[in-house]
Coordinates of C-alpha atoms and ligand atoms in Angstrom, one line a residue:
M1 CA 94.5 96.3 142.9
S2 CA 93.8 97.8 139.6
Q3 CA 91.0 97.2 137.1
L4 CA 91.8 96.1 133.6
I5 CA 90.9 98.2 130.6
D6 CA 89.7 95.5 128.2
G7 CA 90.7 96.7 124.7
K8 CA 89.5 93.4 123.1
A9 CA 85.8 93.9 124.7
L10 CA 85.8 97.6 123.7
A11 CA 87.0 96.8 120.2
A12 CA 84.5 94.2 119.8
K13 CA 81.8 96.6 120.9
M14 CA 82.9 99.2 118.6
R15 CA 83.3 96.9 115.6
E16 CA 79.5 95.9 116.0
Q17 CA 78.5 99.6 115.9
M18 CA 80.5 100.2 112.9
A19 CA 79.1 97.1 110.9
D20 CA 75.7 98.8 111.6
R21 CA 77.2 102.0 110.2
V22 CA 78.5 100.3 107.1
Q23 CA 75.0 98.9 106.5
E24 CA 73.6 102.3 106.6
L25 CA 76.2 103.4 104.3
E26 CA 75.5 100.5 101.8
K27 CA 71.8 101.7 101.6
K28 CA 73.1 105.1 100.3
G29 CA 75.1 103.3 97.7
V30 CA 78.5 103.5 99.3
T31 CA 80.8 100.7 100.4
P32 CA 83.6 101.8 102.3
G33 CA 87.1 100.8 100.7
L34 CA 90.5 100.5 102.1
A35 CA 93.5 99.8 100.0
V36 CA 96.4 98.1 101.9
V37 CA 99.9 98.3 100.5
L38 CA 102.6 95.8 101.5
V39 CA 106.0 96.1 100.2
G40 CA 108.5 93.2 100.9
E41 CA 108.3 90.2 103.1
D42 CA 108.5 91.5 106.7
P43 CA 106.9 88.8 108.7
A44 CA 105.3 91.0 111.4
S45 CA 103.9 93.3 108.6
R46 CA 102.3 90.4 106.8
V47 CA 100.6 89.3 110.0
Y48 CA 99.2 92.9 110.7
V49 CA 98.0 93.3 107.0
T50 CA 96.2 90.0 107.1
M51 CA 94.5 91.0 110.5
K52 CA 93.5 94.3 109.0
E53 CA 92.0 92.7 106.0
K54 CA 90.0 90.2 108.2
A55 CA 88.7 93.1 110.2
C56 CA 87.6 94.8 107.2
A57 CA 85.7 91.7 105.9
A58 CA 84.0 91.2 109.3
T59 CA 82.7 94.7 109.4
G60 CA 81.6 94.9 105.6
I61 CA 84.4 97.2 104.5
Y62 CA 85.8 96.3 101.0
S63 CA 89.6 95.9 101.2
V64 CA 92.1 95.3 98.5
E65 CA 95.7 94.2 98.9
H66 CA 98.6 95.4 96.9
K67 CA 101.5 93.2 97.5
L68 CA 104.7 94.5 96.1
A69 CA 108.2 92.9 95.9
A70 CA 110.9 94.0 98.1
E71 CA 112.8 95.5 95.1
T72 CA 109.9 97.8 94.1
T73 CA 111.2 101.3 93.2
Q74 CA 110.1 104.5 95.0
Q75 CA 108.7 105.6 91.6
E76 CA 106.6 102.4 91.1
L77 CA 105.2 102.8 94.6
L78 CA 104.4 106.5 94.1
A79 CA 102.6 105.6 91.0
L80 CA 100.5 103.2 92.8
V81 CA 99.7 105.7 95.5
D82 CA 98.6 108.1 92.8
Q83 CA 96.4 105.5 91.2
L84 CA 94.8 104.7 94.6
N85 CA 94.4 108.4 95.2
N86 CA 92.2 108.7 92.1
D87 CA 90.1 105.3 92.7
E88 CA 86.6 106.4 93.6
K89 CA 86.0 102.9 95.4
I90 CA 89.0 103.6 97.7
D91 CA 88.3 105.8 100.8
G92 CA 91.4 104.9 102.8
I93 CA 95.0 104.2 101.8
L94 CA 97.3 102.4 104.1
V95 CA 101.0 101.8 103.2
Q96 CA 102.4 99.3 105.7
L97 CA 105.4 100.6 107.7
P98 CA 108.4 100.0 107.7
L99 CA 109.2 100.4 104.1
P100 CA 112.4 98.6 102.6
A101 CA 115.5 100.8 103.3
H102 CA 115.8 102.3 99.7
I103 CA 112.5 103.9 99.7
D104 CA 111.9 107.3 101.4
E105 CA 109.1 106.7 103.9
G106 CA 108.2 110.5 104.3
C107 CA 108.2 110.9 100.5
I108 CA 105.5 108.0 100.1
L109 CA 103.4 109.3 103.1
N110 CA 103.3 112.8 101.7
A111 CA 101.9 111.3 98.4
I112 CA 98.9 109.8 99.9
S113 CA 96.0 112.2 99.6
P114 CA 95.1 113.7 103.0
L115 CA 91.5 113.0 102.1
K116 CA 92.4 109.3 102.2
D117 CA 95.1 109.3 105.0
V118 CA 93.2 106.9 107.4
D119 CA 96.6 106.1 109.2
G120 CA 97.0 109.9 109.9
F121 CA 100.6 109.9 109.2
H122 CA 100.5 112.7 106.4
P123 CA 101.9 115.9 107.6
F124 CA 98.6 117.7 106.8
S125 CA 96.8 115.3 109.2
V126 CA 99.6 115.7 111.8
G127 CA 99.5 119.5 111.5
C128 CA 95.6 119.7 111.7
L129 CA 96.0 117.6 114.9
A130 CA 98.8 119.7 116.2
T131 CA 96.7 123.1 115.6
G132 CA 93.6 121.6 117.3
N133 CA 91.4 120.8 114.2
P134 CA 92.0 117.1 113.7
T135 CA 91.1 115.3 110.4
F136 CA 92.1 111.6 110.4
R137 CA 93.8 110.8 113.8
S138 CA 96.6 108.0 113.8
C139 CA 94.9 104.7 114.9
T140 CA 97.0 103.6 118.1
P141 CA 96.7 107.1 119.7
Y142 CA 93.1 107.3 118.8
G143 CA 92.4 103.8 120.2
I144 CA 94.2 105.0 123.5
M145 CA 92.0 107.9 123.6
K146 CA 88.8 105.8 123.2
M147 CA 90.1 103.5 126.1
L148 CA 90.6 106.4 128.4
E149 CA 87.1 107.6 127.5
S150 CA 85.4 104.1 128.3
I151 CA 86.8 104.1 131.8
P152 CA 85.7 107.1 131.8
Y153 CA 88.7 109.4 132.5
D154 CA 88.7 113.2 132.5
L155 CA 92.4 114.2 131.4
N156 CA 91.6 118.0 132.2
G157 CA 94.6 119.2 134.4
K158 CA 96.2 115.7 134.8
E159 CA 99.7 114.9 134.5
V160 CA 100.3 112.6 131.5
V161 CA 103.8 111.0 130.9
V162 CA 104.3 109.6 127.6
V163 CA 107.4 107.3 127.3
G164 CA 108.4 107.1 123.6
R165 CA 108.5 109.9 121.0
S166 CA 107.7 108.0 117.7
N167 CA 105.6 109.6 115.0
I168 CA 103.2 106.7 115.2
V169 CA 102.3 106.7 118.8
G170 CA 104.4 108.9 121.2
K171 CA 104.1 112.4 119.4
P172 CA 100.3 112.1 118.4
V173 CA 99.1 110.8 121.8
A174 CA 100.8 113.6 123.4
L175 CA 99.1 116.0 121.2
M176 CA 95.7 114.3 121.7
C177 CA 96.1 114.5 125.6
L178 CA 97.0 118.1 125.2
A179 CA 94.0 118.8 123.3
E180 CA 92.1 117.2 126.5
N181 CA 93.9 119.8 128.6
A182 CA 96.3 117.3 130.3
T183 CA 99.8 118.6 131.2
V184 CA 101.9 116.5 128.9
T185 CA 105.7 115.3 129.4
I186 CA 107.4 113.4 126.4
C187 CA 110.0 111.2 127.8
H188 CA 112.5 109.4 125.5
S189 CA 115.9 107.6 125.4
R190 CA 117.8 110.7 126.5
T191 CA 115.5 111.7 129.4
K192 CA 117.2 112.1 132.8
D193 CA 115.3 110.5 135.6
L194 CA 112.8 108.6 133.8
E195 CA 111.8 107.0 137.1
G196 CA 111.0 110.6 138.6
H197 CA 108.8 111.5 135.7
V198 CA 106.8 108.4 135.6
G199 CA 106.4 108.6 139.3
R200 CA 104.6 112.0 139.1
A201 CA 102.2 111.0 136.4
D202 CA 98.5 110.4 136.9
V203 CA 98.6 108.6 133.5
V204 CA 101.5 106.7 132.0
I205 CA 101.6 105.9 128.3
A206 CA 104.3 103.5 127.5
A207 CA 105.3 103.2 123.8
V208 CA 109.2 102.4 123.8
G209 CA 109.2 98.9 122.6
I210 CA 111.7 97.6 125.4
P211 CA 110.3 94.7 127.6
E212 CA 109.1 95.7 131.0
M213 CA 111.4 98.8 130.9
I214 CA 108.9 100.7 133.1
K215 CA 109.2 99.3 136.6
G216 CA 106.0 98.8 138.6
S217 CA 107.5 100.3 141.7
W218 CA 107.8 103.7 139.6
I219 CA 104.1 104.0 139.2
K220 CA 102.2 106.4 141.3
E221 CA 99.6 104.9 143.5
G222 CA 96.1 105.2 141.6
A223 CA 97.8 106.1 138.3
V224 CA 96.3 104.9 135.0
V225 CA 98.8 102.9 133.0
I226 CA 98.5 102.4 129.2
D227 CA 100.9 100.0 127.8
V228 CA 101.4 100.0 124.1
G229 CA 104.4 97.7 123.9
I230 CA 104.0 94.2 122.5
N231 CA 107.5 92.2 123.0
R232 CA 108.2 88.8 122.6
V233 CA 110.4 87.3 125.1
A234 CA 111.4 83.9 126.2
D235 CA 109.0 80.8 125.4
K236 CA 107.2 83.0 122.8
K237 CA 105.6 84.9 125.8
L238 CA 104.2 88.5 125.0
V239 CA 105.0 91.3 127.5
G240 CA 104.5 94.8 127.5
D241 CA 106.9 98.0 128.2
V242 CA 105.6 98.0 131.8
E243 CA 106.3 95.3 134.5
F244 CA 102.7 94.2 134.6
D245 CA 102.1 92.6 137.9
A246 CA 104.0 95.1 140.0
A247 CA 102.3 98.2 138.2
A248 CA 98.8 96.4 138.5
A249 CA 99.3 96.4 142.2
R250 CA 99.7 100.3 142.4
A251 CA 97.5 101.5 139.3
S252 CA 93.9 102.3 139.5
Y253 CA 93.4 101.0 135.8
I254 CA 95.9 99.2 133.6
T255 CA 95.8 97.7 130.0
P256 CA 96.9 94.1 129.6
V257 CA 99.1 92.7 126.9
P258 CA 97.9 91.3 124.8
G259 CA 94.3 92.3 124.6
G260 CA 94.8 96.0 125.6
V261 CA 95.8 98.7 123.0
G262 CA 96.6 96.2 120.3
P263 CA 92.9 95.4 119.3
M264 CA 92.1 99.0 119.4
T265 CA 94.5 100.2 116.6
I266 CA 92.7 98.0 113.8
T267 CA 89.4 99.1 115.2
M268 CA 90.4 102.7 114.7
L269 CA 91.6 102.1 111.1
L270 CA 88.1 100.9 110.3
F271 CA 86.5 103.9 112.1
N272 CA 88.7 106.2 110.0
T273 CA 87.8 104.2 106.9
I274 CA 84.1 104.5 107.5
Q275 CA 84.5 108.3 108.3
S276 CA 86.3 108.8 105.0
A277 CA 83.4 106.9 103.2
S278 CA 80.7 109.0 105.1
Q279 CA 82.1 112.2 103.5
R280 CA 81.6 110.4 100.2
V281 CA 77.9 110.3 101.0
A282 CA 78.0 114.1 102.1
K283 CA 79.2 115.3 98.8
Ligands
LIG301 N1 103.5 99.8 111.2 C1 103.3 99.5 112.5 N2 102.0 100.3 112.9 C2 101.7 100.9 111.7 C3 100.4 101.5 111.5 O1 99.7 101.9 112.3 N3 100.2 101.8 110.3 C4 101.1 101.5 109.1 N4 100.8 102.0 107.9 N5 102.3 100.8 109.5 C5 102.4 100.4 110.6

């Protein structure tokens, strides 16, 4: 039977340490500041943004929300990003995704100053990660790395299989594991023999967004399973991308859903915002 990697407990511990760090910054006259931009009425995005703002308040980070109508033009959004890039009180800018279809997401992410890119989505941040000199690391993958570190788990020479190739999770987490000397395979919807790949993995990172797509019987005995999926199924129940019970019977460590990767994502956003503010002190 496996041990749980408790993301909620790790997040709480890290947030306590971060609150202390914010107090130290306060003494130097710096309050970390995060601007959160929400365009439109997507209900899931609304929930995430509120959670991010509450987490900021609990840690002593100043946060400001810019709530824009769904009809906001790309030019208007670019003007707001420009204003925030030049706002001295703001250390981090987060434009909540997805954006309405008429706005070019890439164009907006490119406009955020790399010095305030606490989401780690700017091509500069991604390029720095890819070339081995990371600046801001995107929050969900970074949270996964902190969870592996907490076990602790040495990725050196291990087989990591990432299922999902999104810019938010799959690709950056693969790069982070590669930087730790793992042998990394990225699987996706066109992959042949997914079961075979997963079955060889020492670490499986599932980020596909399909409920229980990864069968527990595929997991190698003793593997570590990180489940990024949060899928609502019948009776409002939340399940991951991995069949939990069957996988837990084979894995050495596994993340629960909920209470696994989820709480770490916001924690790493706070972490990045504090890191950005610290650079303000260093100037
Ligand atoms: N939408 C889903 N996850 C994220 C995230 O980590 N950052 C932003 N900006 N939007 C998201």
